[in-house]
């Protein structure tokens, strides 16, 4: 079975894993790279051009699919023994779905010395719960922020909170005045997972969310 490389930082991973192969390759190499990041195609195409300039003989084709259809398309292709050479996967449960059947290739510092650059916490989402091996590296980071309505704050003579206690006081004040104090856009299911993963452990402690 041909196992795939889970893509993270394209330049880092490809240069590390495939750079040496370019030097000894006897025939041109063509790699396909699947993702759900349609909106990022311009950026990956730019990185791929740099990679190909540094590694003559290796061609990489980045093929993004609609986010809501990506997992189904990828799963069907891999199950049929086809699919891409390099793939974007969602962390935790999304990774396990493809690591457990042996569809993807585990990474270690022997194959990819650059893994040492990542803090262990950053690699947690790419570690299989079944065998403990790492199957990829992060390709993006997320920042959660809270926006506030200046008009509502002005109406109720509120200042921007500078501490957790002040934040809770603002929420209580707004609630007492009949204003919904806090809301989260949860139309897309993945946003709820992110919120749960970031906020909930701060209240109950532990790492159960990541091990579920």
Short mmCIF file of C-alpha atoms in Angstrom, two decimals:
data_model
loop_
_atom_site.label_atom_id
_atom_site.label_comp_id
_atom_site.label_asym_id
_atom_site.label_seq_id
_atom_site.Cartn_x
_atom_site.Cartn_y
_atom_site.Cartn_z
CA UNK A 1 0.00 0.00 0.00
CA UNK A 2 1.32 3.41 -0.92
CA UNK A 3 0.98 5.64 2.11
CA UNK A 4 0.65 9.39 1.88
CA UNK A 5 2.41 12.25 3.56
CA UNK A 6 0.19 14.51 5.62
CA UNK A 7 1.05 18.04 4.66
CA UNK A 8 1.66 20.79 7.12
CA UNK A 9 4.04 23.59 6.35
CA UNK A 10 4.58 22.84 2.68
CA UNK A 11 8.01 24.36 2.29
CA UNK A 12 9.38 22.77 5.46
CA UNK A 13 7.98 19.31 4.96
CA UNK A 14 8.53 19.02 1.24
CA UNK A 15 12.05 20.36 1.37
CA UNK A 16 12.90 18.02 4.23
CA UNK A 17 11.25 14.85 2.99
CA UNK A 18 11.63 15.25 -0.74
CA UNK A 19 14.67 17.46 -1.11
CA UNK A 20 17.09 14.58 -0.77
CA UNK A 21 15.02 12.52 -3.18
CA UNK A 22 15.45 15.15 -5.87
CA UNK A 23 19.20 14.72 -5.84
CA UNK A 24 19.02 10.98 -6.41
CA UNK A 25 15.90 10.76 -8.53
CA UNK A 26 16.52 9.07 -11.87
CA UNK A 27 13.13 9.97 -13.31
CA UNK A 28 10.96 13.09 -12.99
CA UNK A 29 8.67 12.93 -9.96
CA UNK A 30 5.09 14.21 -10.01
CA UNK A 31 3.27 14.65 -6.70
CA UNK A 32 -0.36 15.50 -6.09
CA UNK A 33 -1.37 17.51 -3.02
CA UNK A 34 -5.03 17.55 -1.94
CA UNK A 35 -6.66 20.03 0.40
CA UNK A 36 -9.95 21.70 1.33
CA UNK A 37 -8.25 25.14 1.36
CA UNK A 38 -9.70 26.47 -1.89
CA UNK A 39 -9.19 30.05 -0.73
CA UNK A 40 -5.47 29.45 -0.16
CA UNK A 41 -4.64 28.04 -3.58
CA UNK A 42 -2.79 31.20 -4.63
CA UNK A 43 -0.47 30.90 -1.61
CA UNK A 44 0.28 27.22 -2.10
CA UNK A 45 0.90 27.72 -5.80
CA UNK A 46 3.46 30.36 -4.90
CA UNK A 47 5.21 28.09 -2.38
CA UNK A 48 5.17 25.22 -4.84
CA UNK A 49 6.88 27.37 -7.48
CA UNK A 50 9.68 28.12 -5.00
CA UNK A 51 9.98 24.44 -4.11
CA UNK A 52 10.12 23.35 -7.76
CA UNK A 53 12.79 25.93 -8.53
CA UNK A 54 14.93 24.50 -5.73
CA UNK A 55 14.17 20.90 -6.66
CA UNK A 56 14.33 20.39 -10.45
CA UNK A 57 12.67 17.17 -11.51
CA UNK A 58 9.88 17.30 -8.91
CA UNK A 59 6.49 18.69 -9.89
CA UNK A 60 3.76 19.32 -7.30
CA UNK A 61 0.11 19.84 -8.22
CA UNK A 62 -2.09 21.43 -5.55
CA UNK A 63 -5.75 20.38 -5.89
CA UNK A 64 -8.25 21.87 -3.42
CA UNK A 65 -11.82 20.65 -3.02
CA UNK A 66 -14.90 22.18 -1.43
CA UNK A 67 -14.46 21.96 2.35
CA UNK A 68 -17.77 20.21 3.00
CA UNK A 69 -17.04 17.54 0.38
CA UNK A 70 -13.32 17.04 0.97
CA UNK A 71 -13.38 14.26 3.57
CA UNK A 72 -15.78 12.14 1.52
CA UNK A 73 -13.78 12.58 -1.68
CA UNK A 74 -10.49 11.83 0.07
CA UNK A 75 -11.81 8.81 1.97
CA UNK A 76 -13.30 7.28 -1.18
CA UNK A 77 -10.07 7.75 -3.12
CA UNK A 78 -7.83 6.28 -0.43
CA UNK A 79 -10.13 3.33 0.17
CA UNK A 80 -9.96 2.58 -3.55
CA UNK A 81 -6.16 2.61 -3.40
CA UNK A 82 -5.91 5.91 -5.24
CA UNK A 83 -5.81 9.51 -4.11
CA UNK A 84 -2.99 12.02 -3.64
CA UNK A 85 0.57 11.74 -2.39
CA UNK A 86 0.28 14.63 0.07
CA UNK A 87 -2.85 15.55 1.99
CA UNK A 88 -4.23 18.15 4.31
CA UNK A 89 -6.06 16.60 7.26
CA UNK A 90 -8.01 18.05 10.12
CA UNK A 91 -6.45 17.38 13.49
CA UNK A 92 -7.43 14.91 16.23
CA UNK A 93 -10.39 12.75 15.11
CA UNK A 94 -9.94 13.75 11.50
CA UNK A 95 -6.38 12.49 11.54
CA UNK A 96 -7.19 9.20 13.27
CA UNK A 97 -9.67 8.25 10.55
CA UNK A 98 -6.83 8.05 8.03
CA UNK A 99 -3.92 7.05 10.27
CA UNK A 100 -5.54 3.96 11.79
CA UNK A 101 -6.09 2.15 8.44
CA UNK A 102 -2.49 2.88 7.42
CA UNK A 103 -3.31 5.33 4.65
CA UNK A 104 -0.72 7.88 5.75
CA UNK A 105 2.97 7.81 6.56
CA UNK A 106 4.23 8.45 10.12
CA UNK A 107 6.98 11.05 10.53
CA UNK A 108 9.93 11.13 12.90
CA UNK A 109 13.05 13.22 13.36
CA UNK A 110 15.09 10.75 11.31
CA UNK A 111 12.93 11.33 8.24
CA UNK A 112 12.12 14.96 9.02
CA UNK A 113 14.72 16.60 11.30
CA UNK A 114 12.67 19.82 11.14
CA UNK A 115 10.13 18.22 13.49
CA UNK A 116 12.40 19.33 16.32
CA UNK A 117 11.45 22.93 15.54
CA UNK A 118 7.88 22.38 16.70
CA UNK A 119 6.90 22.42 20.38
CA UNK A 120 5.34 19.10 21.38
CA UNK A 121 2.07 20.84 22.15
CA UNK A 122 1.82 22.04 18.55
CA UNK A 123 2.25 18.47 17.29
CA UNK A 124 -0.41 17.04 19.61
CA UNK A 125 -3.11 17.27 16.96
CA UNK A 126 -0.99 15.27 14.52
CA UNK A 127 -0.22 12.42 16.94
CA UNK A 128 -2.19 9.20 16.57
CA UNK A 129 -3.97 7.95 19.68
CA UNK A 130 -3.52 4.38 18.45
CA UNK A 131 0.25 4.19 18.03
CA UNK A 132 1.47 7.53 19.41
CA UNK A 133 3.29 8.42 16.21
CA UNK A 134 3.24 11.82 14.53
CA UNK A 135 1.65 12.00 11.10
CA UNK A 136 2.02 15.64 10.15
CA UNK A 137 2.81 19.16 11.24
CA UNK A 138 0.60 22.26 11.63
CA UNK A 139 -0.08 24.21 8.47
CA UNK A 140 -1.89 27.10 10.17
CA UNK A 141 -2.61 28.70 13.51
CA UNK A 142 -5.88 30.14 14.71
CA UNK A 143 -6.51 33.15 16.90
CA UNK A 144 -9.79 33.51 18.74
CA UNK A 145 -10.89 37.05 19.48
CA UNK A 146 -13.91 38.73 21.02
CA UNK A 147 -15.50 41.68 19.28
CA UNK A 148 -17.58 44.14 21.23
CA UNK A 149 -20.34 46.49 20.14
CA UNK A 150 -19.16 50.05 20.82
CA UNK A 151 -22.69 51.40 20.58
CA UNK A 152 -24.00 49.03 23.25
CA UNK A 153 -21.04 49.76 25.52
CA UNK A 154 -21.66 53.49 25.17
CA UNK A 155 -25.39 53.11 25.86
CA UNK A 156 -24.66 51.36 29.14
CA UNK A 157 -21.58 53.39 30.09
CA UNK A 158 -19.27 50.37 29.97
CA UNK A 159 -15.52 50.31 29.48
CA UNK A 160 -13.52 47.63 27.69
CA UNK A 161 -12.57 45.04 30.35
CA UNK A 162 -8.88 44.64 31.13
CA UNK A 163 -9.09 41.50 33.25
CA UNK A 164 -11.14 38.33 33.56
CA UNK A 165 -13.05 39.71 36.55
CA UNK A 166 -13.87 42.90 34.65
CA UNK A 167 -15.01 40.82 31.70
CA UNK A 168 -17.41 38.83 33.89
CA UNK A 169 -18.71 42.06 35.44
CA UNK A 170 -19.50 43.45 31.98
CA UNK A 171 -21.35 40.26 31.07
CA UNK A 172 -23.42 40.35 34.26
CA UNK A 173 -24.23 44.03 33.76
CA UNK A 174 -25.43 43.50 30.21
CA UNK A 175 -27.49 40.48 31.20
CA UNK A 176 -29.16 42.44 34.01
CA UNK A 177 -30.09 45.13 31.48
CA UNK A 178 -31.69 42.59 29.17
CA UNK A 179 -28.86 42.50 26.64
CA UNK A 180 -27.49 39.18 25.39
CA UNK A 181 -23.95 39.48 26.78
CA UNK A 182 -22.07 36.95 24.66
CA UNK A 183 -22.74 35.11 21.42
CA UNK A 184 -20.77 32.74 19.23
CA UNK A 185 -21.35 32.10 15.56
CA UNK A 186 -21.88 28.36 15.29
CA UNK A 187 -23.40 27.95 11.85
CA UNK A 188 -20.41 25.84 10.80
CA UNK A 189 -19.86 22.87 13.09
CA UNK A 190 -16.08 23.12 13.12
CA UNK A 191 -16.26 26.48 14.89
CA UNK A 192 -17.91 24.83 17.89
CA UNK A 193 -15.11 22.26 18.07
CA UNK A 194 -12.52 25.03 18.13
CA UNK A 195 -14.34 26.89 20.90
CA UNK A 196 -14.71 23.74 22.98
CA UNK A 197 -11.06 22.82 22.52
CA UNK A 198 -9.77 26.26 23.47
CA UNK A 199 -12.12 27.35 26.24
CA UNK A 200 -13.44 24.26 28.00
CA UNK A 201 -10.11 22.86 29.32
CA UNK A 202 -9.57 26.18 31.12
CA UNK A 203 -12.54 25.34 33.33
CA UNK A 204 -12.32 21.60 33.92
CA UNK A 205 -8.58 21.08 33.34
CA UNK A 206 -6.92 18.06 31.81
CA UNK A 207 -6.65 16.94 28.20
CA UNK A 208 -9.77 14.80 27.83
CA UNK A 209 -11.00 16.86 24.89
CA UNK A 210 -7.90 16.00 22.85
CA UNK A 211 -8.02 12.33 23.81
CA UNK A 212 -11.71 11.81 23.05
#
